[in-house]
PDB file of C-alpha atoms and ligand atoms in Angstrom:
ATOM      1  CA  UNK A 244      20.680-148.114  90.632  1.00  0.00           C
ATOM      2  CA  UNK A 245      21.728-150.983  88.182  1.00  0.00           C
ATOM      3  CA  UNK A 246      24.732-152.773  87.024  1.00  0.00           C
ATOM      4  CA  UNK A 247      27.928-152.396  87.810  1.00  0.00           C
ATOM      5  CA  UNK A 248      30.386-150.117  85.955  1.00  0.00           C
ATOM      6  CA  UNK A 249      34.010-151.278  84.947  1.00  0.00           C
ATOM      7  CA  UNK A 250      35.931-148.366  86.654  1.00  0.00           C
ATOM      8  CA  UNK A 251      37.616-148.573  90.061  1.00  0.00           C
ATOM      9  CA  UNK A 252      36.155-145.737  92.256  1.00  0.00           C
ATOM     10  CA  UNK A 253      38.937-142.779  91.406  1.00  0.00           C
ATOM     11  CA  UNK A 254      39.790-139.512  93.704  1.00  0.00           C
ATOM     12  CA  UNK A 255      40.478-137.201  91.306  1.00  0.00           C
ATOM     13  CA  UNK A 256      42.736-133.968  90.970  1.00  0.00           C
ATOM     14  CA  UNK A 257      39.849-131.105  90.452  1.00  0.00           C
ATOM     15  CA  UNK A 258      42.121-127.406  90.416  1.00  0.00           C
ATOM     16  CA  UNK A 259      38.660-125.248  89.595  1.00  0.00           C
ATOM     17  CA  UNK A 260      37.052-123.382  93.179  1.00  0.00           C
ATOM     18  CA  UNK A 261      34.886-124.790  94.884  1.00  0.00           C
ATOM     19  CA  UNK A 262      33.070-121.598  97.303  1.00  0.00           C
ATOM     20  CA  UNK A 263      33.640-118.370  96.220  1.00  0.00           C
ATOM     21  CA  UNK A 264      32.479-115.063  98.163  1.00  0.00           C
ATOM     22  CA  UNK A 265      30.634-115.318 101.090  1.00  0.00           C
ATOM     23  CA  UNK A 266      27.208-117.281  99.817  1.00  0.00           C
ATOM     24  CA  UNK A 267      23.458-114.500 100.983  1.00  0.00           C
ATOM     25  CA  UNK A 268      20.926-115.912 103.402  1.00  0.00           C
ATOM     26  CA  UNK A 269      19.284-116.597 100.996  1.00  0.00           C
ATOM     27  CA  UNK A 270      21.301-118.714  99.245  1.00  0.00           C
ATOM     28  CA  UNK A 271      22.390-120.847 102.170  1.00  0.00           C
ATOM     29  CA  UNK A 272      18.446-121.080 102.392  1.00  0.00           C
ATOM     30  CA  UNK A 273      18.128-122.633  98.746  1.00  0.00           C
ATOM     31  CA  UNK A 274      20.544-124.953  99.841  1.00  0.00           C
ATOM     32  CA  UNK A 275      19.882-126.257 102.800  1.00  0.00           C
ATOM     33  CA  UNK A 276      16.126-126.585 102.198  1.00  0.00           C
ATOM     34  CA  UNK A 277      16.060-127.343  97.980  1.00  0.00           C
ATOM     35  CA  UNK A 278      19.762-128.940  97.081  1.00  0.00           C
ATOM     36  CA  UNK A 279      19.077-132.571  98.745  1.00  0.00           C
ATOM     37  CA  UNK A 280      15.771-133.386  96.594  1.00  0.00           C
ATOM     38  CA  UNK A 281      17.558-131.727  93.849  1.00  0.00           C
ATOM     39  CA  UNK A 282      20.314-133.995  94.024  1.00  0.00           C
ATOM     40  CA  UNK A 283      21.134-137.352  92.233  1.00  0.00           C
ATOM     41  CA  UNK A 284      21.851-139.999  94.486  1.00  0.00           C
ATOM     42  CA  UNK A 285      25.245-142.370  93.786  1.00  0.00           C
ATOM     43  CA  UNK A 286      27.271-140.150  91.650  1.00  0.00           C
ATOM     44  CA  UNK A 287      30.079-139.306  95.322  1.00  0.00           C
ATOM     45  CA  UNK A 288      32.265-142.065  95.535  1.00  0.00           C
ATOM     46  CA  UNK A 289      31.838-142.320  99.588  1.00  0.00           C
ATOM     47  CA  UNK A 290      27.529-142.860  98.452  1.00  0.00           C
ATOM     48  CA  UNK A 291      28.567-145.514  96.397  1.00  0.00           C
ATOM     49  CA  UNK A 292      31.782-146.990  96.079  1.00  0.00           C
ATOM     50  CA  UNK A 293      30.952-149.864  94.054  1.00  0.00           C
ATOM     51  CA  UNK A 294      30.070-147.478  90.977  1.00  0.00           C
ATOM     52  CA  UNK A 295      26.642-148.725  89.802  1.00  0.00           C
ATOM     53  CA  UNK A 296      24.944-147.333  87.487  1.00  0.00           C
ATOM     54  CA  UNK A 297      21.747-144.608  88.380  1.00  0.00           C
ATOM     55  CA  UNK A 298      18.850-145.284  86.359  1.00  0.00           C
ATOM     56  CA  UNK A 299      17.965-142.304  85.088  1.00  0.00           C
ATOM     57  CA  UNK A 300      14.431-142.097  84.172  1.00  0.00           C
ATOM     58  CA  UNK A 301      13.835-142.992  88.328  1.00  0.00           C
ATOM     59  CA  UNK A 302      16.114-140.448  88.902  1.00  0.00           C
ATOM     60  CA  UNK A 303      13.365-137.882  87.043  1.00  0.00           C
ATOM     61  CA  UNK A 304      10.416-140.606  87.648  1.00  0.00           C
ATOM     62  CA  UNK A 305       9.902-140.247  84.467  1.00  0.00           C
ATOM     63  CA  UNK A 306      11.074-141.585  81.290  1.00  0.00           C
ATOM     64  CA  UNK A 307      12.187-139.163  79.214  1.00  0.00           C
ATOM     65  CA  UNK A 308      15.498-137.953  76.633  1.00  0.00           C
ATOM     66  CA  UNK A 309      18.272-136.830  78.933  1.00  0.00           C
ATOM     67  CA  UNK A 310      21.178-133.328  78.823  1.00  0.00           C
ATOM     68  CA  UNK A 311      23.342-132.587  80.529  1.00  0.00           C
ATOM     69  CA  UNK A 312      25.553-129.574  81.038  1.00  0.00           C
ATOM     70  CA  UNK A 313      28.959-129.807  82.703  1.00  0.00           C
ATOM     71  CA  UNK A 314      30.085-126.864  83.930  1.00  0.00           C
ATOM     72  CA  UNK A 315      26.111-124.444  84.484  1.00  0.00           C
ATOM     73  CA  UNK A 316      27.919-121.496  86.003  1.00  0.00           C
ATOM     74  CA  UNK A 317      24.817-119.569  87.595  1.00  0.00           C
ATOM     75  CA  UNK A 318      23.014-122.514  85.486  1.00  0.00           C
ATOM     76  CA  UNK A 319      20.957-119.465  83.577  1.00  0.00           C
ATOM     77  CA  UNK A 320      21.941-121.973  80.444  1.00  0.00           C
ATOM     78  CA  UNK A 321      20.287-124.489  82.338  1.00  0.00           C
ATOM     79  CA  UNK A 322      17.174-123.356  83.360  1.00  0.00           C
ATOM     80  CA  UNK A 323      16.012-121.526  80.335  1.00  0.00           C
ATOM     81  CA  UNK A 324      17.075-125.438  77.967  1.00  0.00           C
ATOM     82  CA  UNK A 325      14.901-126.909  80.940  1.00  0.00           C
ATOM     83  CA  UNK A 326      11.368-124.513  80.725  1.00  0.00           C
ATOM     84  CA  UNK A 327      11.839-124.481  76.932  1.00  0.00           C
ATOM     85  CA  UNK A 328      12.274-128.256  76.455  1.00  0.00           C
ATOM     86  CA  UNK A 329       9.584-129.322  79.378  1.00  0.00           C
ATOM     87  CA  UNK A 330       9.876-132.309  77.856  1.00  0.00           C
ATOM     88  CA  UNK A 331      13.067-133.067  78.446  1.00  0.00           C
ATOM     89  CA  UNK A 332      14.731-134.502  81.544  1.00  0.00           C
ATOM     90  CA  UNK A 333      17.973-132.467  82.216  1.00  0.00           C
ATOM     91  CA  UNK A 334      21.379-132.915  84.608  1.00  0.00           C
ATOM     92  CA  UNK A 335      23.774-129.523  85.707  1.00  0.00           C
ATOM     93  CA  UNK A 336      27.077-130.419  86.771  1.00  0.00           C
ATOM     94  CA  UNK A 337      29.080-127.763  88.413  1.00  0.00           C
ATOM     95  CA  UNK A 338      31.880-127.798  91.909  1.00  0.00           C
ATOM     96  CA  UNK A 339      31.251-124.505  93.170  1.00  0.00           C
ATOM     97  CA  UNK A 340      28.667-123.447  95.106  1.00  0.00           C
ATOM     98  CA  UNK A 341      27.495-120.100  95.015  1.00  0.00           C
ATOM     99  CA  UNK A 342      26.795-121.509  91.044  1.00  0.00           C
ATOM    100  CA  UNK A 343      24.786-124.106  93.084  1.00  0.00           C
ATOM    101  CA  UNK A 344      23.191-121.944  94.713  1.00  0.00           C
ATOM    102  CA  UNK A 345      22.233-119.154  91.759  1.00  0.00           C
ATOM    103  CA  UNK A 346      21.299-122.184  89.779  1.00  0.00           C
ATOM    104  CA  UNK A 347      18.420-123.045  92.881  1.00  0.00           C
ATOM    105  CA  UNK A 348      17.342-119.199  93.328  1.00  0.00           C
ATOM    106  CA  UNK A 349      16.477-119.628  89.386  1.00  0.00           C
ATOM    107  CA  UNK A 350      15.018-122.962  89.571  1.00  0.00           C
ATOM    108  CA  UNK A 351      12.519-121.694  92.124  1.00  0.00           C
ATOM    109  CA  UNK A 352      11.679-118.091  90.485  1.00  0.00           C
ATOM    110  CA  UNK A 353      11.010-120.158  87.123  1.00  0.00           C
ATOM    111  CA  UNK A 354       9.186-123.190  88.517  1.00  0.00           C
ATOM    112  CA  UNK A 355      10.622-126.180  86.218  1.00  0.00           C
ATOM    113  CA  UNK A 356      11.080-129.345  87.839  1.00  0.00           C
ATOM    114  CA  UNK A 357      12.881-131.132  85.050  1.00  0.00           C
ATOM    115  CA  UNK A 358      16.015-130.844  86.503  1.00  0.00           C
ATOM    116  CA  UNK A 359      18.411-133.139  88.496  1.00  0.00           C
ATOM    117  CA  UNK A 360      21.685-131.401  90.234  1.00  0.00           C
ATOM    118  CA  UNK A 361      25.910-132.706  90.681  1.00  0.00           C
ATOM    119  CA  UNK A 362      27.146-130.552  92.623  1.00  0.00           C
ATOM    120  CA  UNK A 363      30.365-131.563  92.356  1.00  0.00           C
ATOM    121  CA  UNK A 364      33.483-132.996  88.969  1.00  0.00           C
ATOM    122  CA  UNK A 365      31.641-134.434  85.988  1.00  0.00           C
ATOM    123  CA  UNK A 366      33.839-137.105  86.159  1.00  0.00           C
ATOM    124  CA  UNK A 367      32.089-138.715  88.753  1.00  0.00           C
ATOM    125  CA  UNK A 368      28.658-138.738  87.098  1.00  0.00           C
ATOM    126  CA  UNK A 369      30.485-140.134  83.735  1.00  0.00           C
ATOM    127  CA  UNK A 370      31.829-142.967  85.927  1.00  0.00           C
ATOM    128  CA  UNK A 371      27.711-144.429  86.997  1.00  0.00           C
ATOM    129  CA  UNK A 372      25.789-143.102  84.118  1.00  0.00           C
ATOM    130  CA  UNK A 373      24.566-145.955  81.765  1.00  0.00           C
ATOM    131  CA  UNK A 374      26.110-146.240  77.928  1.00  0.00           C
ATOM    132  CA  UNK A 375      24.240-144.497  75.483  1.00  0.00           C
ATOM    133  CA  UNK A 376      21.828-142.463  78.347  1.00  0.00           C
ATOM    134  CA  UNK A 377      22.697-138.648  76.896  1.00  0.00           C
ATOM    135  CA  UNK A 378      20.904-137.294  73.940  1.00  0.00           C
ATOM    136  CA  UNK A 379      23.151-133.682  73.646  1.00  0.00           C
ATOM    137  CA  UNK A 380      25.570-132.177  76.410  1.00  0.00           C
ATOM    138  CA  UNK A 381      26.184-128.212  76.678  1.00  0.00           C
ATOM    139  CA  UNK A 382      29.437-127.450  77.678  1.00  0.00           C
ATOM    140  CA  UNK A 383      29.630-124.129  78.053  1.00  0.00           C
ATOM    141  CA  UNK A 384      32.494-121.486  78.114  1.00  0.00           C
ATOM    142  CA  UNK A 385      34.920-124.073  79.720  1.00  0.00           C
ATOM    143  CA  UNK A 386      37.814-122.349  81.689  1.00  0.00           C
ATOM    144  CA  UNK A 387      40.165-121.938  79.597  1.00  0.00           C
ATOM    145  CA  UNK A 388      43.637-122.794  81.745  1.00  0.00           C
ATOM    146  CA  UNK A 389      45.126-120.521  79.073  1.00  0.00           C
ATOM    147  CA  UNK A 390      48.957-121.708  80.020  1.00  0.00           C
ATOM    148  CA  UNK A 391      50.322-124.518  77.753  1.00  0.00           C
ATOM    149  CA  UNK A 392      51.437-126.984  80.696  1.00  0.00           C
ATOM    150  CA  UNK A 393      48.082-126.039  82.110  1.00  0.00           C
ATOM    151  CA  UNK A 394      46.089-127.405  78.860  1.00  0.00           C
ATOM    152  CA  UNK A 395      45.814-130.908  79.556  1.00  0.00           C
ATOM    153  CA  UNK A 396      43.162-129.536  82.580  1.00  0.00           C
ATOM    154  CA  UNK A 397      41.503-128.434  79.998  1.00  0.00           C
ATOM    155  CA  UNK A 398      37.806-130.939  79.391  1.00  0.00           C
ATOM    156  CA  UNK A 399      38.684-131.131  75.978  1.00  0.00           C
ATOM    157  CA  UNK A 400      41.180-134.255  76.770  1.00  0.00           C
ATOM    158  CA  UNK A 401      40.320-138.336  76.692  1.00  0.00           C
ATOM    159  CA  UNK A 402      40.029-137.985  80.288  1.00  0.00           C
ATOM    160  CA  UNK A 403      36.436-136.304  79.842  1.00  0.00           C
ATOM    161  CA  UNK A 404      35.908-136.583  76.571  1.00  0.00           C
ATOM    162  CA  UNK A 405      36.616-140.156  76.277  1.00  0.00           C
ATOM    163  CA  UNK A 406      33.891-141.309  79.352  1.00  0.00           C
ATOM    164  CA  UNK A 407      31.760-138.104  77.934  1.00  0.00           C
ATOM    165  CA  UNK A 408      31.866-140.184  74.961  1.00  0.00           C
ATOM    166  CA  UNK A 409      30.434-143.312  76.775  1.00  0.00           C
ATOM    167  CA  UNK A 410      27.630-141.826  77.776  1.00  0.00           C
ATOM    168  CA  UNK A 411      26.173-140.542  74.772  1.00  0.00           C
ATOM    169  CA  UNK A 412      23.626-141.540  72.596  1.00  0.00           C
ATOM    170  CA  UNK A 413      24.694-142.325  68.603  1.00  0.00           C
ATOM    171  CA  UNK A 414      23.510-139.400  66.881  1.00  0.00           C
ATOM    172  CA  UNK A 415      23.529-137.873  70.603  1.00  0.00           C
ATOM    173  CA  UNK A 416      24.886-133.669  70.515  1.00  0.00           C
ATOM    174  CA  UNK A 417      27.941-131.958  71.964  1.00  0.00           C
ATOM    175  CA  UNK A 418      27.633-128.121  71.726  1.00  0.00           C
ATOM    176  CA  UNK A 419      30.839-125.928  73.056  1.00  0.00           C
ATOM    177  CA  UNK A 420      30.469-122.267  73.323  1.00  0.00           C
ATOM    178  CA  UNK A 421      34.441-120.954  73.777  1.00  0.00           C
ATOM    179  CA  UNK A 422      36.280-117.121  73.858  1.00  0.00           C
ATOM    180  CA  UNK A 423      39.334-118.742  73.517  1.00  0.00           C
ATOM    181  CA  UNK A 424      40.899-119.641  70.372  1.00  0.00           C
ATOM    182  CA  UNK A 425      43.630-121.946  71.449  1.00  0.00           C
ATOM    183  CA  UNK A 426      40.850-123.845  72.991  1.00  0.00           C
ATOM    184  CA  UNK A 427      39.377-123.946  69.089  1.00  0.00           C
ATOM    185  CA  UNK A 428      41.993-125.586  68.275  1.00  0.00           C
ATOM    186  CA  UNK A 429      42.452-127.924  71.047  1.00  0.00           C
ATOM    187  CA  UNK A 430      38.656-129.371  70.455  1.00  0.00           C
ATOM    188  CA  UNK A 431      39.285-129.244  66.844  1.00  0.00           C
ATOM    189  CA  UNK A 432      42.117-131.833  67.642  1.00  0.00           C
ATOM    190  CA  UNK A 433      41.069-133.816  70.461  1.00  0.00           C
ATOM    191  CA  UNK A 434      37.029-134.392  70.215  1.00  0.00           C
ATOM    192  CA  UNK A 435      36.876-135.900  66.806  1.00  0.00           C
ATOM    193  CA  UNK A 436      39.533-138.723  68.058  1.00  0.00           C
ATOM    194  CA  UNK A 437      37.109-140.036  71.145  1.00  0.00           C
ATOM    195  CA  UNK A 438      34.189-140.208  68.449  1.00  0.00           C
ATOM    196  CA  UNK A 439      32.944-137.097  67.071  1.00  0.00           C
ATOM    197  CA  UNK A 440      31.954-135.106  63.590  1.00  0.00           C
ATOM    198  CA  UNK A 441      32.492-131.680  63.635  1.00  0.00           C
ATOM    199  CA  UNK A 442      28.751-130.840  62.181  1.00  0.00           C
ATOM    200  CA  UNK A 443      28.733-126.497  62.293  1.00  0.00           C
ATOM    201  CA  UNK A 444      30.821-123.884  64.190  1.00  0.00           C
ATOM    202  CA  UNK A 445      31.351-120.238  63.869  1.00  0.00           C
ATOM    203  CA  UNK A 446      29.929-116.415  65.459  1.00  0.00           C
ATOM    204  CA  UNK A 447      26.790-117.648  65.419  1.00  0.00           C
ATOM    205  CA  UNK A 448      25.173-118.868  68.336  1.00  0.00           C
ATOM    206  CA  UNK A 449      22.831-121.547  67.727  1.00  0.00           C
ATOM    207  CA  UNK A 450      18.387-120.652  67.811  1.00  0.00           C
ATOM    208  CA  UNK A 451      17.627-121.884  71.204  1.00  0.00           C
ATOM    209  CA  UNK A 452      21.051-120.186  73.241  1.00  0.00           C
ATOM    210  CA  UNK A 453      20.929-117.996  75.832  1.00  0.00           C
ATOM    211  CA  UNK A 454      24.298-115.567  77.141  1.00  0.00           C
ATOM    212  CA  UNK A 455      25.802-116.767  79.535  1.00  0.00           C
ATOM    213  CA  UNK A 456      27.234-114.974  82.363  1.00  0.00           C
ATOM    214  CA  UNK A 457      30.927-116.104  80.821  1.00  0.00           C
ATOM    215  CA  UNK A 458      29.727-114.637  78.137  1.00  0.00           C
ATOM    216  CA  UNK A 459      28.561-111.459  78.743  1.00  0.00           C
ATOM    217  CA  UNK A 460      32.186-110.606  80.340  1.00  0.00           C
ATOM    218  CA  UNK A 461      34.063-112.379  77.363  1.00  0.00           C
ATOM    219  CA  UNK A 462      31.661-109.735  74.967  1.00  0.00           C
ATOM    220  CA  UNK A 463      32.715-106.845  77.712  1.00  0.00           C
ATOM    221  CA  UNK A 464      35.798-107.655  77.575  1.00  0.00           C
ATOM    222  CA  UNK A 465      35.973-107.722  73.680  1.00  0.00           C
ATOM    223  CA  UNK A 466      36.582-111.531  73.110  1.00  0.00           C
ATOM    224  CA  UNK A 467      34.775-113.464  70.229  1.00  0.00           C
ATOM    225  CA  UNK A 468      32.396-115.812  70.911  1.00  0.00           C
ATOM    226  CA  UNK A 469      32.455-119.111  69.043  1.00  0.00           C
ATOM    227  CA  UNK A 470      30.029-122.398  68.350  1.00  0.00           C
ATOM    228  CA  UNK A 471      31.148-125.312  67.777  1.00  0.00           C
ATOM    229  CA  UNK A 472      28.726-128.157  67.238  1.00  0.00           C
ATOM    230  CA  UNK A 473      29.712-132.239  67.153  1.00  0.00           C
ATOM    231  CA  UNK A 474      28.018-135.710  67.585  1.00  0.00           C
ATOM    232  CA  UNK A 475      28.505-138.766  68.306  1.00  0.00           C
ATOM    233  CA  UNK A 476      29.148-140.973  65.522  1.00  0.00           C
TER     234      UNK A 476
HETATM  235  C1  SAM B 268      34.278-120.262  83.358  1.00  0.00           C
HETATM  236  S1  SAM B 268      32.981-120.893  83.425  1.00  0.00           S
HETATM  237  C2  SAM B 268      31.825-121.079  82.712  1.00  0.00           C
HETATM  238  C3  SAM B 268      30.243-121.568  83.725  1.00  0.00           C
HETATM  239  C4  SAM B 268      29.582-120.709  82.915  1.00  0.00           C
HETATM  240  N1  SAM B 268      29.188-122.036  81.897  1.00  0.00           N
HETATM  241  C5  SAM B 268      29.320-119.901  81.680  1.00  0.00           C
HETATM  242  O1  SAM B 268      28.985-119.619  80.884  1.00  0.00           O
HETATM  243  O2  SAM B 268      28.811-118.627  82.588  1.00  0.00           O
HETATM  244  C6  SAM B 268      32.876-122.903  83.701  1.00  0.00           C
HETATM  245  C7  SAM B 268      32.963-123.830  85.004  1.00  0.00           C
HETATM  246  O3  SAM B 268      33.537-124.925  84.670  1.00  0.00           O
HETATM  247  C8  SAM B 268      33.250-125.405  86.103  1.00  0.00           C
HETATM  248  N2  SAM B 268      33.405-126.975  85.702  1.00  0.00           N
HETATM  249  C9  SAM B 268      35.160-126.934  85.406  1.00  0.00           C
HETATM  250  N3  SAM B 268      35.357-127.939  86.234  1.00  0.00           N
HETATM  251  C10 SAM B 268      34.604-128.951  86.350  1.00  0.00           C
HETATM  252  C11 SAM B 268      33.734-130.678  86.452  1.00  0.00           C
HETATM  253  N4  SAM B 268      35.307-131.006  85.843  1.00  0.00           N
HETATM  254  N5  SAM B 268      32.795-131.005  86.223  1.00  0.00           N
HETATM  255  C12 SAM B 268      32.141-129.910  86.541  1.00  0.00           C
HETATM  256  N6  SAM B 268      32.320-128.107  86.129  1.00  0.00           N
HETATM  257  C13 SAM B 268      33.641-128.584  86.197  1.00  0.00           C
HETATM  258  C14 SAM B 268      33.688-124.570  86.898  1.00  0.00           C
HETATM  259  O4  SAM B 268      33.513-124.547  88.461  1.00  0.00           O
HETATM  260  C15 SAM B 268      33.046-123.483  86.303  1.00  0.00           C
HETATM  261  O5  SAM B 268      32.000-122.307  86.995  1.00  0.00           O
END
């Protein structure tokens, strides 16, 4: 860990699910055997109350471009990216323990070693990452929070976008995939104000995209994916 963050320790409201249906025996095994070795020390407030900043290169044992996936769900996109870009260091955040267990199973099967996990809220990770250390961020099918009174819980709000902008390097790419037209509206309204320019958007995914569980569900239910690429100024 390096110098301290200027932000005080925080206890945050988290409105999503952390535990779902029962885990399979094999998934309990992945969590017991693999999670500690792949987790990032010093992210939780209890482990690092001073919020000392982490050294990402030390975490991976090598200096390499760092990419971040927020809310990786079952982890299919994370593992796909890790396998496709072995020279990149990837961090994924996901508070839903069943998703973390699914990712761990996929990591075992793919044999990738360039992934680390924060099994919790990405805002806690933002607190302890150094300025400008992340070169690409993926936000795939963020929680839609469809009710108007819940729109302030969405990721595309300053509470999330400003710390994301701080940890992204100038020129870094921020990709959003969503099937919710009103989420696209809010992204247009809020992301540029946090220090990003819109580069591309539309219905065609990125060349290296791997469709996720939520995208498959959206397609089955007749919703239309929309892909946006922003660049950190
Ligand atoms: C709709 S799911 C999409 C999952 C996956 N990206 C996909 O496309 O299948 C949104 C995910 O974001 C996670 N999430 C919500 N808030 C988060 C936060 N503050 N930090 C990290 N992940 C979060 C949720 O737990 C959930 O798994």
